[in-house]
mmCIF file of C-alpha atoms in Angstrom:
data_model
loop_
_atom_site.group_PDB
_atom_site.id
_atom_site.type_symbol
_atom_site.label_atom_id
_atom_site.label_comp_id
_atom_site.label_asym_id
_atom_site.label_seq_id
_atom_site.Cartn_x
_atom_site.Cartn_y
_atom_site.Cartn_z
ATOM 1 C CA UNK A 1 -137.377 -28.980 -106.178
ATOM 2 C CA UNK A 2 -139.071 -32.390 -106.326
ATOM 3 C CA UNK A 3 -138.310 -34.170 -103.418
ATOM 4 C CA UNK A 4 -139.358 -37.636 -102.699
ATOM 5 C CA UNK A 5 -138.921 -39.663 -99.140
ATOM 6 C CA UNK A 6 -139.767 -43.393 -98.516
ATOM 7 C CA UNK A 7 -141.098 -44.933 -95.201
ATOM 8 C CA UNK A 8 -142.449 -48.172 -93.218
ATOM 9 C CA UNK A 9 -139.341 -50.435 -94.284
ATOM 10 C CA UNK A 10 -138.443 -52.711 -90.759
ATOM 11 C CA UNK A 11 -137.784 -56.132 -89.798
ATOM 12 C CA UNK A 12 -140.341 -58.377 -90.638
ATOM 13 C CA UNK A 13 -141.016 -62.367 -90.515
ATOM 14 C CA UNK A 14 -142.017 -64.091 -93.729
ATOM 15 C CA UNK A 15 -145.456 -64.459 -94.500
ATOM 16 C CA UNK A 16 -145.823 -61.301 -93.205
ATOM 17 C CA UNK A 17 -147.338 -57.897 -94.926
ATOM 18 C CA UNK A 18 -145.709 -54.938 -94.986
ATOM 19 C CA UNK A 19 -146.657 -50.933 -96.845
ATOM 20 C CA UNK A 20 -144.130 -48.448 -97.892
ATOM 21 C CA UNK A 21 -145.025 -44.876 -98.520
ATOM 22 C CA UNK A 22 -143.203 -42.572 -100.638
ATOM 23 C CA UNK A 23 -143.860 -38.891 -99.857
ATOM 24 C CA UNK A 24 -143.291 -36.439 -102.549
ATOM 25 C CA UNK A 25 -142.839 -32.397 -102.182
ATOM 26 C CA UNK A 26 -141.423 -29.735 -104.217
ATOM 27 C CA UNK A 27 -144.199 -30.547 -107.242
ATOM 28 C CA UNK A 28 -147.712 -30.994 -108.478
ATOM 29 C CA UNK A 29 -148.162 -34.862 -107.538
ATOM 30 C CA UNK A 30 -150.672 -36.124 -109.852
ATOM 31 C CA UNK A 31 -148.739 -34.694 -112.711
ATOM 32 C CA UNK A 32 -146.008 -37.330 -112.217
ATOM 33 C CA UNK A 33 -145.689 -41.284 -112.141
ATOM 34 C CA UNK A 34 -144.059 -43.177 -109.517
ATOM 35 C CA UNK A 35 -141.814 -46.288 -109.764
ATOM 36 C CA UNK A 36 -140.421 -48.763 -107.200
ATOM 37 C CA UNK A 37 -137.600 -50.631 -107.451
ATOM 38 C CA UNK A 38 -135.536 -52.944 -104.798
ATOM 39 C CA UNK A 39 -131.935 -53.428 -104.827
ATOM 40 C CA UNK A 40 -131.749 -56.720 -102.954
ATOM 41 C CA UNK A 41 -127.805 -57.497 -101.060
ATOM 42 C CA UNK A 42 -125.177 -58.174 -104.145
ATOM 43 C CA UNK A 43 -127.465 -57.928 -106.619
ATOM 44 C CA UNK A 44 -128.707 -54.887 -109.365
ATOM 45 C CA UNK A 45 -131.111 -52.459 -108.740
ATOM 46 C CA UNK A 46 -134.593 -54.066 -109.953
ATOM 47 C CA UNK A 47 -138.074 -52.866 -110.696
ATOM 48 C CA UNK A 48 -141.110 -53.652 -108.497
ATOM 49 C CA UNK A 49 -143.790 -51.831 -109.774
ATOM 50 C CA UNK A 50 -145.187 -48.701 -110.808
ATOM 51 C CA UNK A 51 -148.034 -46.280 -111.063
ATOM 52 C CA UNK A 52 -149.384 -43.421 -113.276
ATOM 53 C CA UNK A 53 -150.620 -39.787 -112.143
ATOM 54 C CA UNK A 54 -153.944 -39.277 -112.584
ATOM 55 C CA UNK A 55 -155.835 -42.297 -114.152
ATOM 56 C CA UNK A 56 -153.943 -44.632 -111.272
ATOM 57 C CA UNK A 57 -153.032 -47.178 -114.194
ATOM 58 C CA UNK A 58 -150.345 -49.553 -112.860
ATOM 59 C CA UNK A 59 -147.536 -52.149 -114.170
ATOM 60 C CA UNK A 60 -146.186 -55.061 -111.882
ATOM 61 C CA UNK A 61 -142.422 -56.465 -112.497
ATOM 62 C CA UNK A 62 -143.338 -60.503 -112.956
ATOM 63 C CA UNK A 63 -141.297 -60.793 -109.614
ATOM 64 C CA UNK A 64 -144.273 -58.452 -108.035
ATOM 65 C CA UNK A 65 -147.158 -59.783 -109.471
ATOM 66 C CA UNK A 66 -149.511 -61.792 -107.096
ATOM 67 C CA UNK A 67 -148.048 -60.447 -103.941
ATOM 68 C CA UNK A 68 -147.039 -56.918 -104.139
ATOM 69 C CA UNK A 69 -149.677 -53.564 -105.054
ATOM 70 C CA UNK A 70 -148.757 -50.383 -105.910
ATOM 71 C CA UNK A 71 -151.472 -47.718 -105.149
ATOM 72 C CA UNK A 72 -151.415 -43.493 -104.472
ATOM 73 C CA UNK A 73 -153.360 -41.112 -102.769
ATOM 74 C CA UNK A 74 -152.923 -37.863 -104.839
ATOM 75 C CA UNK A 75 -154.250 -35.640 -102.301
ATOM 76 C CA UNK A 76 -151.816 -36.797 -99.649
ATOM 77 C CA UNK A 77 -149.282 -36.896 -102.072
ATOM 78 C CA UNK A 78 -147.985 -40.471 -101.317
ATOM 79 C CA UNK A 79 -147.589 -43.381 -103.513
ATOM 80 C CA UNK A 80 -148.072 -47.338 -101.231
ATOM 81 C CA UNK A 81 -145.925 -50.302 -102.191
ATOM 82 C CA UNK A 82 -148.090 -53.146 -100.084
ATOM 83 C CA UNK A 83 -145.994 -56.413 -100.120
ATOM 84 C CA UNK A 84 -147.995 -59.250 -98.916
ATOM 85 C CA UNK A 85 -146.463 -63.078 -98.153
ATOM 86 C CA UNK A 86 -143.271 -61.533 -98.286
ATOM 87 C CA UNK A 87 -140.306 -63.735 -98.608
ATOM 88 C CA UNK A 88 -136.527 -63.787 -97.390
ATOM 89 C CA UNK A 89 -135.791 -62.987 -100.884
ATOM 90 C CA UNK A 90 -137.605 -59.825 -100.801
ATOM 91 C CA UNK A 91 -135.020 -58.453 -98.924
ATOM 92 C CA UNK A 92 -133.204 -55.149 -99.835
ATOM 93 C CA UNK A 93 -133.253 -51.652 -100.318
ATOM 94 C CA UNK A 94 -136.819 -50.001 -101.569
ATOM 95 C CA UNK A 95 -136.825 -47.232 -103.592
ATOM 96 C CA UNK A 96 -139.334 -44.575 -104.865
ATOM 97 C CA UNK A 97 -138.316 -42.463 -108.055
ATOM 98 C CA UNK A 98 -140.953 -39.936 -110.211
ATOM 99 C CA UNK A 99 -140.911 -38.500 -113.492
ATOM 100 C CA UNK A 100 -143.105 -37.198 -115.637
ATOM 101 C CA UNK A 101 -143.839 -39.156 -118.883
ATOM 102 C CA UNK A 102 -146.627 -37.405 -120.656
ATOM 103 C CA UNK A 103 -148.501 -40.315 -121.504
ATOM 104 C CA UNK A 104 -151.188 -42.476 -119.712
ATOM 105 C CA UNK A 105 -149.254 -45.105 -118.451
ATOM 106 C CA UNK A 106 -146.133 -45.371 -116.317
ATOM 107 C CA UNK A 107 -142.942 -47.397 -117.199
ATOM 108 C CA UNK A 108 -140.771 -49.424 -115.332
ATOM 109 C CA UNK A 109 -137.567 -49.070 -116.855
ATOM 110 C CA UNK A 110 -135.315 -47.212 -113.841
ATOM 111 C CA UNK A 111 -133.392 -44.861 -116.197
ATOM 112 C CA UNK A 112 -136.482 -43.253 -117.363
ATOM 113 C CA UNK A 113 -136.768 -41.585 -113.622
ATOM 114 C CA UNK A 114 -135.040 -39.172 -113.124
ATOM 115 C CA UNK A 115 -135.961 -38.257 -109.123
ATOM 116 C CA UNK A 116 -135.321 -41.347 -106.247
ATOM 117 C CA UNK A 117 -135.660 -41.043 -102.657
ATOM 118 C CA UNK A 118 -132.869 -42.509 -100.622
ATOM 119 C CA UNK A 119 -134.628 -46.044 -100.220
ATOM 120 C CA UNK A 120 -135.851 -47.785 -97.171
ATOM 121 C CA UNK A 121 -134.483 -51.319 -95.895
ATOM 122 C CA UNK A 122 -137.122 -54.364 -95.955
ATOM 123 C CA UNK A 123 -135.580 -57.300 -94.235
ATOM 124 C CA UNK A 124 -137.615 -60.384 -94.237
ATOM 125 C CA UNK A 125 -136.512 -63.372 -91.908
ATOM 126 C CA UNK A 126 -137.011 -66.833 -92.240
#
C-alpha cells in the first residue's frame, strides 16, 4: 500500500525559504514520479511542480518557476518542494501525490495521480 506523508509546512514571514518533504512507503520509490500541488484558501487545487523517478527530470507550474525547486533523494525515499522568496500568496495547503507513468518525464496534470498525502499548511505573512 503506497503511502505518502508531507512535512516542514509552518508559519513563515515573506521573503522567507521554506522545504517540504514528502515521505513515501508501501512501494519501490524510484519507480514512481511525484507531483506537488497547493490548494491556496477559496481557490482550486493547483500544480506546483513535479519530478520523475529515476532520471530526476523535473517540470515547474509558471507560478513555480524562479522561486520554487522540486528535488528527491531516492534512497531516503523523499521528494523536497524548496520555496524560496515566498509570498503571502503562496499560502495554502501543500500536497504530495505519486504515480507511476512509464515514461521519462513526469506530468503535472493532478488527475493523472492517483496517490496524495493529506497536505501540509504553508502560511506566509506579510
Amino acid at each position: 500500500q503506497l503511502r505518502l506523508m508531507e512535512s516542514g509546512g509552518t508559519l513563515v514571514q515573506a521573503g522567507g525559504s521554506l522545504r517540504l518533504s514528502c515521505v513515501v512507503s508501501g512501494v519501490t520509490f524510484k519507480n514512481y514520479a511525484i507531483g506537488w500541488f497547493r490548494q491556496a484558501p477559496g481557490k482550486k487545487r493547483e500544480a506546483i511542480g513535479c519530478i520523475n523517478g529515476e532520471d530526476g527530470s523535473t517540470d515547474l507550474s509558471d507560478a513555480a518557476k524562479g522561486r520554487f525547486t522540486v528535488s528527491r533523494e531516492n534512497a531516503k525515499r523523499t521528494a523536497y518542494l524548496q520555496m524560496d522568496s515566498l509570498k503571502p500568496e503562496d499560502t495554502g495547503v501543500y500536497f504530495c501525490a505519486a504515480d507511476r507513468f512509464g515514461v521519462n518525464y513526469c506530468k503535472l496534470q493532478q488527475n493523472e495521480y492517483q496517490f496524495w498525502g493529506q497536505g501540509t499548511q504553508v502560511t506566509v505573512s506579510p
